[in-house]
Amino acid sequence: MMSDPQIIEGCARNDRKAQQELYSRYSGFLLGVCMRYATDKAEAEDILQDSFLKIFFNIKDFSGTGSFIGWLRKIAVNTAITHYHKHLKFRYHIEIEDFVSMETGTSSFEEDLFTSDELYRVLNSLPAGYRMVFNLYAVEGYKHKEIADMLGIDTNTSKSQYSRAKAVIRDKLEKLRRLKGNYPAAD
Amino acid sequence: MKEEQEDKVLSELFRHKLENAEVIPSPGLGKMLIRRVAWREFLRFNPARFNAWYAGSAAVAGAALVLILTTSPGKDNDPESSTIITRPSATEALNENARGNDAAPETGESVNVRSSQKNAGAGAEKPAAMTEAHEVSGDGPEKIKGVLPSAEVPPVTDGKMLAGGTPGMNKLQKTARKADNIINASVTEGCAPLKVLFTTRSLLFDSCRWSFGDGGYSFEKDPEWIFDVEGEYEVILRGYGEAARQSFSSVMIKVHPNPVARFEIAPENAVIPGDEITFLNYSTDASEYRWDFGDGNSSDQFEPKYSYNRYGNYTVRLIAYSVFGCPDSLVVQNAFGSGYYVRFPNAFIPNPNGPSGGFYTNRSDEDSFVFHPVHSGVAEYQLRIFSRRGMLVFESSDVNTGWDGYYKGQSVEPGVYVWKVRGNYINGEPFTLMGDVTLLKGQ
């Protein structure tokens, strides 16, 4: 069993074993990150692969200070953003107005109500722009200013996309809850 | 306000659930990734590989040019002809002149022509040119069929090949497969750990993969590998050329087990000079032994006995060789102290029945009533024992007289006493020791 510093050191030497170890240890976690930024698992795995390539070839740049897992996550998020930019033009754009059906429910959601799988599906079904902003703001905890810089959009766009994303998500969760209410304890 | 709270609920829901969520990747993904990594690494500019990389490309280009030039013009209209023709012609040069097909004698020459042209063209590449051809032929027809879509190489059915004037390829390749060896190993057998430098004499592929048979692999062209564990390993080289051509070659590497050298010196506290030393040999997997006694003498016996002439700090060394000649050694530095010693116990129980005067022999003091050392070779000796308050309670200059635990005929308090001893051994070596001893009360 290799320790993280050993793995890092091994990867810096391009040691195949260390790379495999790193992969087997963190691929699940990182795919979990990528899944939030993708429309489906296949795309998430593409992002994951690109992330690992970056990780392997840039592991020398990991300073050793700070959390390794945080560094990995950051790379995955950045790769997802790159991926988003790259594939932006190929995406099916949904006009924002189409989505502004928002019935602004005053709902609060208990955590136990939804499985992480369901939350992933909700995120996957979002328009890419919404998904990026929502993830970066709500889950990753970036500020709108930072998100605007990362995605190359206006701060206000980030804000409005976020609030729309929220509305859509809430809408979807609400539906999901109603659906689940009909079939309780289906966990 | 309310919206902010809602906002928080929603983001917290996602954060808690998904921030550290794990999703299991598809099973093949890791392998694919590693392949991509390897490929990227290979493509990366690497100064260490720079020469091999460019020399290799140049040689491949040169070889291709030469092959095209030397194939008969009639076949030039077939785009595949240059490569296909070389396969039988080169192998036939090795072993199949006797088939006497129409093409045989002339191809025999053509190989020579080729290599000499190669010398002129690509410079000093004669062996490479030969082996390249072997390598291709070594693929065997089944490989070619398997890898290339059949439409791309229509003539590679045996009958057609024969009919087409190229000598019996099928048979040739069977023999060629054995002769074929594009791997050059710096050693093929040796003792573990065995470091082997593999080089390949072929330049006809763009990338390759070595599997070393012990689970390790490499994508380097000329890798170096260390086999740690004994065993026989089949090292396989797969080369991937342009046009999806694959070549395959292997070599056996034999790693012999290592013996273990182990010995013990008897008697345990040998005194030299004087005692005859027996070296007890506990080595395993060894068949030959070389002893170095450290005084310039040596022995090849299994368990030698040896008497040193004088005292000294000797370093005894045993090298054990296995039947394959693999060595292992054990070195014992300062194998013999002077052999002289003084050692004290750390507790004793005075005889409750009264003082004994301290005289003891090993036999008379079986109950440890007397505090005394075990010793050897003591010439001069002075032992002093103090109470914890610093009062001298016992003094002796005779190593054969210990302390009976009484002071002026009275038994002293149980507790810790401090002793100090100084003196000389019979070889003149001085000693000074101190320590403490716990005096216990008997029932």
XYZ file of C-alpha atoms in Angstrom:
630
model
C 0.000 0.000 0.000
C 1.587 3.245 -1.062
C 1.147 6.459 0.830
C 0.070 9.601 -0.999
C 3.555 11.148 -0.955
C 4.932 7.896 -2.363
C 2.354 7.935 -5.106
C 3.094 11.531 -5.923
C 6.782 10.854 -6.015
C 6.230 7.774 -8.170
C 4.009 9.632 -10.585
C 6.627 12.332 -10.887
C 8.959 9.603 -12.127
C 6.264 8.390 -14.502
C 6.190 5.164 -12.566
C 3.345 3.155 -14.016
C 2.506 1.455 -10.749
C 2.152 4.728 -8.914
C -0.041 6.061 -11.669
C -2.263 3.037 -11.453
C -2.415 3.361 -7.714
C -3.328 7.008 -7.994
C -5.991 6.137 -10.496
C -7.506 3.381 -8.452
C -7.484 5.489 -5.348
C -8.945 8.689 -6.658
C -10.781 7.871 -9.868
C -14.043 7.282 -8.034
C -13.849 10.569 -6.235
C -12.790 12.515 -9.303
C -15.423 10.907 -11.461
C -17.887 12.049 -8.864
C -16.630 15.570 -9.462
C -16.692 15.194 -13.239
C -20.177 13.746 -13.147
C -21.475 17.041 -11.869
C -20.169 18.838 -14.908
C -21.264 16.428 -17.577
C -24.430 15.451 -19.309
C -23.797 11.780 -18.870
C -21.294 9.299 -17.589
C -19.502 8.953 -20.904
C -18.771 12.632 -21.013
C -17.780 12.580 -17.369
C -15.317 9.815 -18.121
C -13.853 11.828 -20.954
C -13.298 14.675 -18.563
C -11.889 12.249 -16.028
C -9.351 10.912 -18.486
C -8.227 14.360 -19.490
C -7.982 15.271 -15.826
C -5.754 12.303 -15.117
C -3.533 13.127 -18.051
C -3.130 16.602 -16.629
C -2.538 15.209 -13.181
C 0.095 12.765 -14.322
C 1.998 15.237 -16.411
C 1.772 18.085 -13.972
C 2.159 16.262 -10.709
C 5.591 17.797 -10.343
C 3.838 21.114 -9.933
C 1.951 19.935 -6.901
C 3.776 21.810 -4.200
C 3.139 19.306 -1.463
C 1.590 21.995 0.664
C -2.133 21.971 0.902
C -4.382 19.053 0.348
C -3.582 16.715 -2.473
C -7.199 15.801 -2.926
C -8.071 19.466 -3.187
C -5.476 19.862 -5.872
C -6.890 16.873 -7.737
C -10.375 18.276 -7.488
C -9.239 21.623 -8.759
C -7.672 20.017 -11.801
C -10.838 18.062 -12.476
C -12.944 21.202 -12.203
C -10.605 23.140 -14.465
C -10.629 20.320 -16.975
C -14.395 20.318 -16.873
C -14.388 24.023 -17.588
C -11.998 23.551 -20.500
C -14.175 20.764 -21.728
C -17.214 22.994 -21.444
C -15.545 25.693 -23.493
C -14.329 23.265 -26.087
C -17.695 21.695 -26.610
C -19.726 24.816 -26.191
C -20.347 25.240 -29.870
C -21.514 21.680 -30.285
C -24.016 21.832 -27.567
C -27.666 22.148 -28.031
C -28.518 25.527 -26.699
C -31.684 25.973 -24.856
C -32.913 29.482 -24.776
C -32.952 30.707 -21.267
C -36.450 32.043 -21.667
C -37.701 28.574 -22.409
C -36.648 27.557 -19.025
C -38.063 30.410 -17.082
C -41.163 28.604 -16.162
C -40.035 28.688 -12.573
C -42.752 28.238 -10.110
C -40.883 29.733 -7.213
C -41.839 27.244 -4.598
C -40.932 27.913 -1.025
C -39.712 24.444 -0.697
C -36.947 23.177 1.486
C -35.473 19.814 0.792
C -34.290 17.321 3.295
C -31.048 15.733 2.400
C -32.212 12.229 2.895
C -34.956 12.659 0.414
C -32.746 12.245 -2.628
C -29.984 9.876 -3.438
C -26.799 11.274 -4.872
C -27.637 9.412 -8.052
C -30.812 11.411 -8.423
C -29.014 14.659 -7.749
C -26.498 13.752 -10.425
C -29.331 13.129 -12.845
C -30.831 16.502 -12.040
C -27.496 18.175 -12.699
C -26.908 16.178 -15.860
C -30.197 17.277 -17.276
C -29.439 20.962 -16.790
C -28.289 23.116 -19.672
C -24.503 23.187 -19.631
C -24.213 26.831 -18.701
C -26.562 26.478 -15.763
C -24.760 23.400 -14.637
C -21.360 25.052 -14.699
C -22.468 28.071 -12.742
C -24.477 26.128 -10.253
C -21.680 23.665 -9.560
C -19.023 26.283 -9.264
C -21.080 28.475 -7.023
C -23.092 26.100 -4.895
C -20.827 23.069 -4.616
C -17.339 24.358 -5.248
C -18.015 27.612 -3.450
C -16.521 30.069 -5.906
C -17.682 33.673 -6.000
C -19.653 34.943 -8.958
C -16.725 37.168 -9.881
C -14.399 34.172 -10.034
C -16.896 32.112 -11.967
C -17.333 34.911 -14.448
C -13.558 34.939 -14.976
C -13.332 31.196 -15.329
C -16.159 30.840 -17.761
C -15.462 34.044 -19.605
C -18.881 35.483 -18.941
C -20.208 38.548 -17.212
C -20.632 38.535 -13.452
C -24.267 39.341 -13.874
C -24.687 36.495 -16.280
C -23.227 34.214 -13.677
C -25.633 35.523 -11.102
C -28.692 35.273 -13.273
C -27.745 31.865 -14.590
C -27.279 30.724 -11.049
C -30.690 31.889 -9.941
C -32.268 30.318 -12.992
C -30.391 27.126 -12.410
C -31.700 27.129 -8.895
C -35.221 27.573 -10.078
C -34.924 24.752 -12.548
C -33.338 22.493 -10.011
C -35.940 23.249 -7.445
C -38.586 22.538 -9.997
C -37.046 19.213 -10.843
C -36.539 18.240 -7.258
C -40.087 19.131 -6.480
C -41.299 16.869 -9.235
C -39.007 14.150 -8.106
C -40.309 14.455 -4.593
C -43.857 14.211 -5.722
C -42.936 11.179 -7.734
C -41.263 9.649 -4.762
C -44.172 10.489 -2.549
C -46.234 8.141 -4.649
C -43.723 5.389 -4.168
C -42.423 5.898 -0.685
C -39.397 4.177 0.774
C -38.126 3.223 -2.619
C -34.582 3.665 -1.461
C -33.882 36.848 3.484
C -36.058 33.908 2.841
C -34.630 33.439 -0.562
C -31.141 33.442 0.845
C -32.081 30.681 3.177
C -33.597 28.666 0.419
C -30.516 29.269 -1.598
C -28.488 27.841 1.214
C -30.677 24.794 1.552
C -30.345 23.982 -2.077
C -26.619 24.479 -2.351
C -26.035 22.645 0.883
C -28.091 19.737 -0.333
C -25.887 19.419 -3.376
C -22.701 20.149 -1.563
C -23.261 17.586 1.134
C -24.467 14.932 -1.180
C -22.093 15.423 -4.046
C -18.984 17.129 -2.793
C -17.328 13.870 -1.894
C -19.547 11.511 -3.796
C -17.800 8.734 -5.613
C -18.822 7.284 -8.925
C -17.274 4.048 -10.043
C -15.617 4.463 -13.428
C -16.263 1.953 -16.178
C -13.918 -0.985 -15.883
C -11.853 -0.418 -19.021
C -11.246 3.225 -18.344
C -8.126 2.835 -16.255
C -6.380 0.734 -18.854
C -7.312 3.126 -21.586
C -5.982 5.971 -19.526
C -2.687 4.266 -18.872
C -2.362 3.613 -22.593
C -2.976 7.233 -23.312
C -0.442 8.244 -20.709
C 2.119 5.920 -22.189
C 1.480 7.233 -25.641
C 1.780 10.826 -24.509
C 4.975 10.016 -22.697
C 6.294 8.392 -25.795
C 5.466 11.370 -27.962
C 6.910 13.791 -25.528
C 10.165 15.277 -26.550
C 12.825 13.589 -24.544
C 16.456 14.548 -25.015
C 17.547 11.111 -23.844
C 15.522 9.526 -26.584
C 16.235 12.163 -29.135
C 18.981 10.330 -30.980
C 17.302 6.975 -31.064
C 14.103 8.610 -32.185
C 15.572 10.445 -35.121
C 18.134 7.870 -36.060
C 15.301 5.374 -36.005
C 13.067 7.464 -38.239
C 15.928 8.136 -40.623
C 16.807 4.466 -40.805
C 13.214 3.467 -41.378
C 12.878 6.018 -44.129
C 16.152 4.850 -45.650
C 15.144 1.236 -45.468
C 11.803 1.940 -47.068
C 13.485 3.803 -49.901
C 15.965 1.012 -50.486
C 13.233 -1.596 -50.475
C 11.200 0.303 -52.984
C 14.198 0.769 -55.247
C 15.173 -2.864 -55.181
C 11.787 -4.393 -55.858
C 11.265 -5.295 -59.436
C 9.529 -2.550 -61.400
C 6.790 -4.904 -62.500
C 5.402 -5.071 -59.040
C 5.592 -1.425 -58.282
C 2.040 -0.834 -59.257
C 0.970 -2.756 -56.210
C 1.290 -0.358 -53.314
C 1.856 -3.167 -50.849
C 4.411 -4.964 -52.940
C 7.483 -3.470 -51.422
C 6.753 -4.783 -48.007
C 5.270 -8.047 -49.062
C 8.167 -8.976 -51.249
C 10.718 -8.444 -48.562
C 9.202 -10.962 -46.289
C 9.848 -14.081 -48.251
C 13.014 -12.870 -49.871
C 14.776 -12.121 -46.661
C 13.767 -15.244 -44.862
C 14.639 -17.286 -47.817
C 18.077 -15.803 -47.621
C 18.341 -17.385 -44.260
C 17.269 -20.869 -44.925
C 15.335 -21.605 -48.020
C 17.491 -21.446 -51.072
C 16.791 -25.085 -51.637
C 13.178 -24.547 -52.495
C 14.362 -23.736 -55.932
C 11.446 -21.605 -56.940
C 11.954 -19.220 -59.770
C 12.544 -16.304 -57.456
C 14.847 -18.013 -55.023
C 18.337 -17.505 -56.432
C 17.764 -13.974 -57.418
C 16.346 -12.954 -54.073
C 19.315 -14.527 -52.379
C 21.433 -12.048 -54.179
C 19.072 -9.252 -53.663
C 19.506 -9.374 -49.952
C 23.169 -8.780 -50.329
C 22.535 -6.052 -52.779
C 20.111 -4.520 -50.419
C 22.364 -4.496 -47.475
C 25.211 -3.065 -49.428
C 22.997 -0.402 -50.842
C 21.852 0.234 -47.373
C 25.430 0.731 -46.346
C 25.753 3.307 -48.996
C 22.440 4.902 -48.281
C 21.783 4.922 -44.592
C 25.271 4.203 -43.430
C 26.494 1.308 -41.304
C 23.082 -0.253 -41.004
C 23.767 -3.603 -42.482
C 22.708 -5.798 -39.599
C 19.680 -3.692 -39.045
C 18.573 -4.142 -42.603
C 18.864 -7.870 -42.308
C 17.007 -8.162 -39.115
C 14.289 -5.818 -40.125
C 13.429 -8.173 -42.844
C 13.448 -11.034 -40.373
C 11.247 -9.225 -38.072
C 8.608 -8.671 -40.639
C 8.778 -12.232 -41.703
C 8.591 -13.361 -38.137
C 5.078 -12.128 -37.938
C 3.876 -15.136 -39.734
C 1.058 -15.091 -42.183
C -1.576 -15.474 -39.541
C -0.490 -12.271 -37.904
C -0.648 -10.390 -41.107
C -4.025 -11.758 -41.842
C -5.200 -10.958 -38.400
C -4.001 -7.438 -38.266
C -4.552 -6.174 -41.735
C -7.947 -6.146 -43.289
C -7.846 -8.807 -45.924
C -8.810 -6.394 -48.642
C -5.646 -4.468 -48.073
C -3.381 -7.409 -48.696
C -5.133 -9.556 -51.196
C -2.122 -11.635 -52.269
C -1.413 -13.054 -48.859
C -3.176 -16.297 -49.352
C -0.706 -19.080 -49.568
C -1.736 -20.397 -52.927
C -1.632 -17.020 -54.489
C 1.715 -16.242 -53.096
C 3.148 -19.381 -54.586
C 1.448 -18.814 -57.845
C 2.589 -15.256 -57.876
C 6.192 -16.340 -58.006
C 7.150 -15.604 -54.453
C 8.671 -18.603 -52.738
C 6.651 -20.661 -50.283
C 5.964 -18.088 -47.726
C 4.010 -20.225 -45.373
C 6.793 -22.673 -44.798
C 9.398 -20.036 -44.692
C 7.771 -18.203 -41.969
C 7.565 -21.190 -39.786
C 11.280 -21.581 -39.885
C 11.851 -17.910 -39.791
C 9.915 -17.604 -36.628
C 12.514 -19.608 -34.841
C 15.454 -17.885 -36.399
C 13.859 -14.592 -35.833
C 15.234 -12.727 -32.943
C 15.298 -9.017 -32.928
C 15.899 -8.811 -29.220
C 19.332 -8.348 -27.907
C 19.665 -8.928 -24.202
C 22.851 -7.907 -22.472
C 22.649 -11.115 -20.454
C 20.217 -13.969 -20.654
C 20.924 -15.579 -17.364
C 22.457 -14.613 -14.092
C 21.979 -14.136 -10.428
C 19.164 -12.177 -8.880
C 18.839 -9.257 -8.960
C 19.658 -9.457 -12.618
C 19.943 -6.270 -14.530
C 19.364 -6.759 -18.220
C 19.689 -4.172 -20.896
C 17.402 -5.014 -23.770
C 18.022 -3.564 -27.142
C 16.147 -4.227 -30.269
C 17.870 -4.532 -33.567
C 14.798 -3.660 -35.454
C 13.929 -0.193 -36.533
C 10.778 -1.020 -38.376
C 8.238 -0.059 -35.812
C 7.122 3.217 -34.341
C 6.257 2.054 -30.898
C 6.763 -1.053 -28.926
C 5.832 -2.694 -25.713
C 8.059 -4.937 -23.702
C 6.547 -7.317 -21.246
C 9.178 -8.693 -18.987
C 7.320 -11.748 -17.831
C 7.322 -10.717 -14.194
C 4.404 -8.359 -14.549
C 6.513 -5.416 -15.565
C 6.411 -3.702 -18.889
C 7.982 -0.820 -20.682
C 7.359 1.268 -23.734
C 10.931 2.308 -24.147
C 12.759 1.126 -27.163
C 15.811 -0.086 -25.306
C 14.706 -0.640 -21.749
C 16.722 -1.764 -18.824
C 15.047 -4.126 -16.436
C 15.997 -5.623 -13.132
C 14.674 -9.033 -12.291
C 14.567 -9.274 -8.538
C 13.155 -12.702 -8.131
C 14.566 -15.958 -9.369
C 12.760 -17.668 -12.153
C 12.526 -18.000 -15.883
C 10.956 -15.104 -17.663
C 9.825 -14.835 -21.212
C 10.428 -11.302 -22.294
C 8.166 -10.376 -25.131
C 8.594 -7.451 -27.432
C 5.707 -6.249 -29.489
C 6.407 -3.660 -32.096
C 3.710 -1.599 -33.696
C 4.657 -0.292 -37.051
C 2.971 2.004 -39.463
C 0.148 0.407 -41.423
C -0.775 -1.453 -38.258
C 1.965 -3.980 -38.793
C 2.812 -5.856 -35.682
C 5.912 -7.734 -34.894
C 6.550 -10.008 -32.057
C 9.663 -11.441 -30.579
C 10.685 -12.994 -27.341
C 13.688 -14.040 -25.370
C 14.039 -16.159 -22.262
C 15.764 -14.701 -19.254
C 16.842 -17.038 -16.530
C 17.373 -15.641 -13.078
C 19.131 -17.965 -10.720
C 18.292 -18.119 -7.059
C 20.717 -16.644 -4.620
C 22.200 -18.637 -1.798
C 22.132 -17.348 1.724
C 25.393 -17.238 3.596
C 25.043 -17.733 7.296
C 27.373 -18.935 9.994
C 27.947 -18.877 13.668
C 31.111 -18.827 15.659
C 31.579 -21.427 18.337
C 32.275 -21.256 21.179
C 30.184 -18.204 21.781
C 32.627 -16.234 23.868
C 35.726 -17.571 22.350
C 39.009 -16.362 23.730
C 41.739 -15.861 21.228
C 44.397 -16.848 21.031
C 43.760 -20.103 22.715
C 40.382 -21.453 21.785
C 39.970 -23.366 18.610
C 37.183 -21.667 16.737
C 34.572 -23.672 14.904
C 32.646 -21.884 12.231
C 29.209 -23.444 12.063
C 27.852 -23.147 8.581
C 24.136 -22.572 8.239
C 24.185 -21.404 4.634
C 21.400 -22.497 2.338
C 21.250 -23.131 -1.389
C 24.985 -22.959 -1.603
C 27.469 -25.467 -2.870
C 30.805 -23.750 -2.471
C 32.214 -21.725 0.341
C 35.052 -19.366 0.790
C 36.034 -18.358 4.273
C 38.228 -15.451 5.094
C 39.343 -15.543 8.682
C 40.456 -11.965 8.670
C 44.077 -12.638 9.460
C 45.047 -13.370 5.879
C 44.124 -17.015 5.965
C 41.201 -18.559 4.210
C 39.525 -21.875 3.725
C 37.199 -23.581 1.262
C 35.868 -26.097 3.729
C 32.233 -26.327 4.621
C 32.749 -25.929 8.349
C 36.327 -25.035 9.043
C 38.015 -25.069 12.431
C 40.617 -22.458 12.993
C 42.986 -21.324 15.701
C 44.202 -17.772 15.675
C 47.785 -17.111 16.557
C 47.241 -13.910 18.396
C 44.614 -11.595 19.672
C 43.142 -9.117 17.254
C 40.010 -7.568 15.862
C 39.329 -9.998 13.098
C 36.702 -9.634 10.432
C 35.424 -13.018 9.394
C 33.821 -13.297 5.993
C 31.963 -16.144 4.379
C 31.077 -16.088 0.715
C 28.721 -18.850 -0.316
C 28.275 -19.709 -3.969
C 25.323 -21.495 -5.436
C 25.705 -24.090 -8.168
C 25.167 -21.266 -10.659
C 27.945 -19.264 -9.067
C 25.655 -16.754 -7.452
C 27.319 -15.419 -4.339
C 26.108 -14.269 -1.014
C 28.294 -13.171 1.802
C 28.129 -12.651 5.496
C 30.684 -10.539 7.245
C 31.158 -10.451 10.966
C 33.290 -7.575 12.076
C 35.247 -7.819 15.294
C 34.239 -11.410 15.451
C 36.074 -11.901 18.705
C 36.300 -9.419 21.466
C 39.387 -9.977 23.410
C 37.277 -12.792 24.675
C 37.809 -11.402 28.148
C 34.933 -10.027 30.050
C 33.562 -9.003 33.410
C 29.820 -8.965 33.835
C 27.718 -8.266 36.882
C 24.167 -9.205 37.712
C 21.709 -6.488 38.607
C 20.143 -8.097 41.666
C 20.935 -10.570 44.370
C 19.496 -11.919 47.618
C 21.949 -12.138 50.508
C 21.944 -15.315 52.482
C 19.538 -14.656 55.352
C 21.491 -17.045 57.534
C 24.449 -14.793 57.928
C 27.503 -13.439 56.131
C 29.604 -15.829 54.114
C 32.623 -13.669 53.617
C 31.929 -13.299 49.932
C 34.005 -16.131 48.660
C 32.253 -17.959 45.913
C 32.662 -20.429 43.170
C 30.175 -21.002 40.464
C 29.178 -24.117 42.227
C 28.953 -22.798 45.767
C 26.832 -19.814 44.822
C 24.004 -21.464 43.047
C 21.483 -19.438 45.044
C 23.126 -16.114 44.133
C 23.780 -15.222 47.744
C 26.887 -13.334 46.698
C 27.085 -10.368 44.383
C 29.941 -11.189 42.047
C 30.789 -11.011 38.356
C 31.165 -13.679 35.781
C 34.494 -13.053 34.250
C 37.264 -14.269 32.080
C 40.848 -13.193 31.763
C 40.836 -10.775 34.670
C 44.295 -9.956 35.955
C 43.836 -6.891 38.137
C 40.552 -6.018 39.726
C 39.070 -3.579 42.172
C 35.374 -3.599 43.032
C 33.735 -0.945 45.166
C 30.102 -0.865 46.211
C 28.380 2.196 47.597
C 25.083 2.749 49.285
C 22.768 5.344 47.864
C 24.080 7.847 50.347
C 27.541 7.349 48.975
C 28.904 5.225 51.782
C 31.396 2.606 50.787
C 29.899 -0.693 51.920
C 32.185 -3.140 50.227
C 35.542 -3.265 48.568
C 37.380 -6.150 46.981
C 40.493 -6.545 44.926
C 40.008 -10.232 44.405
C 37.752 -11.143 41.568
C 36.932 -14.347 43.365
C 35.548 -12.536 46.356
C 32.148 -10.942 45.949
C 29.837 -9.113 48.297
C 27.702 -11.200 50.584
C 25.295 -8.347 51.287
C 26.565 -7.683 54.804
C 28.284 -4.631 56.142
C 30.347 -5.084 59.258
C 28.522 -8.295 59.948
C 25.124 -6.674 59.712
C 22.738 -7.191 56.886
C 22.222 -3.958 55.026
C 18.966 -2.464 53.950
C 17.393 -3.813 50.825
C 17.565 -1.354 47.982
C 19.765 -0.159 45.221
C 23.523 -0.100 45.552
C 26.011 1.334 43.139
C 29.114 -0.502 42.096
C 32.208 0.438 40.233
C 34.934 -1.833 39.072
C 38.219 -1.198 37.373
C 41.127 -3.381 36.452
C 43.064 -4.996 33.650
C 42.683 -8.136 31.655
C 45.617 -10.431 31.311
C 46.449 -8.998 27.905
C 46.832 -5.609 29.533
C 43.591 -4.162 28.270
C 42.075 -1.993 31.005
C 38.432 -1.972 31.904
C 36.213 0.283 33.961
C 32.605 -0.562 34.549
C 29.896 0.727 36.783
C 26.301 0.037 37.440
C 23.798 -0.629 40.132
C 22.529 -3.686 41.830
C 19.303 -4.201 43.707
C 19.668 -5.989 46.962
C 16.582 -8.021 47.638
C 15.420 -9.443 50.905
C 14.999 -13.172 51.116
C 12.108 -14.688 53.020
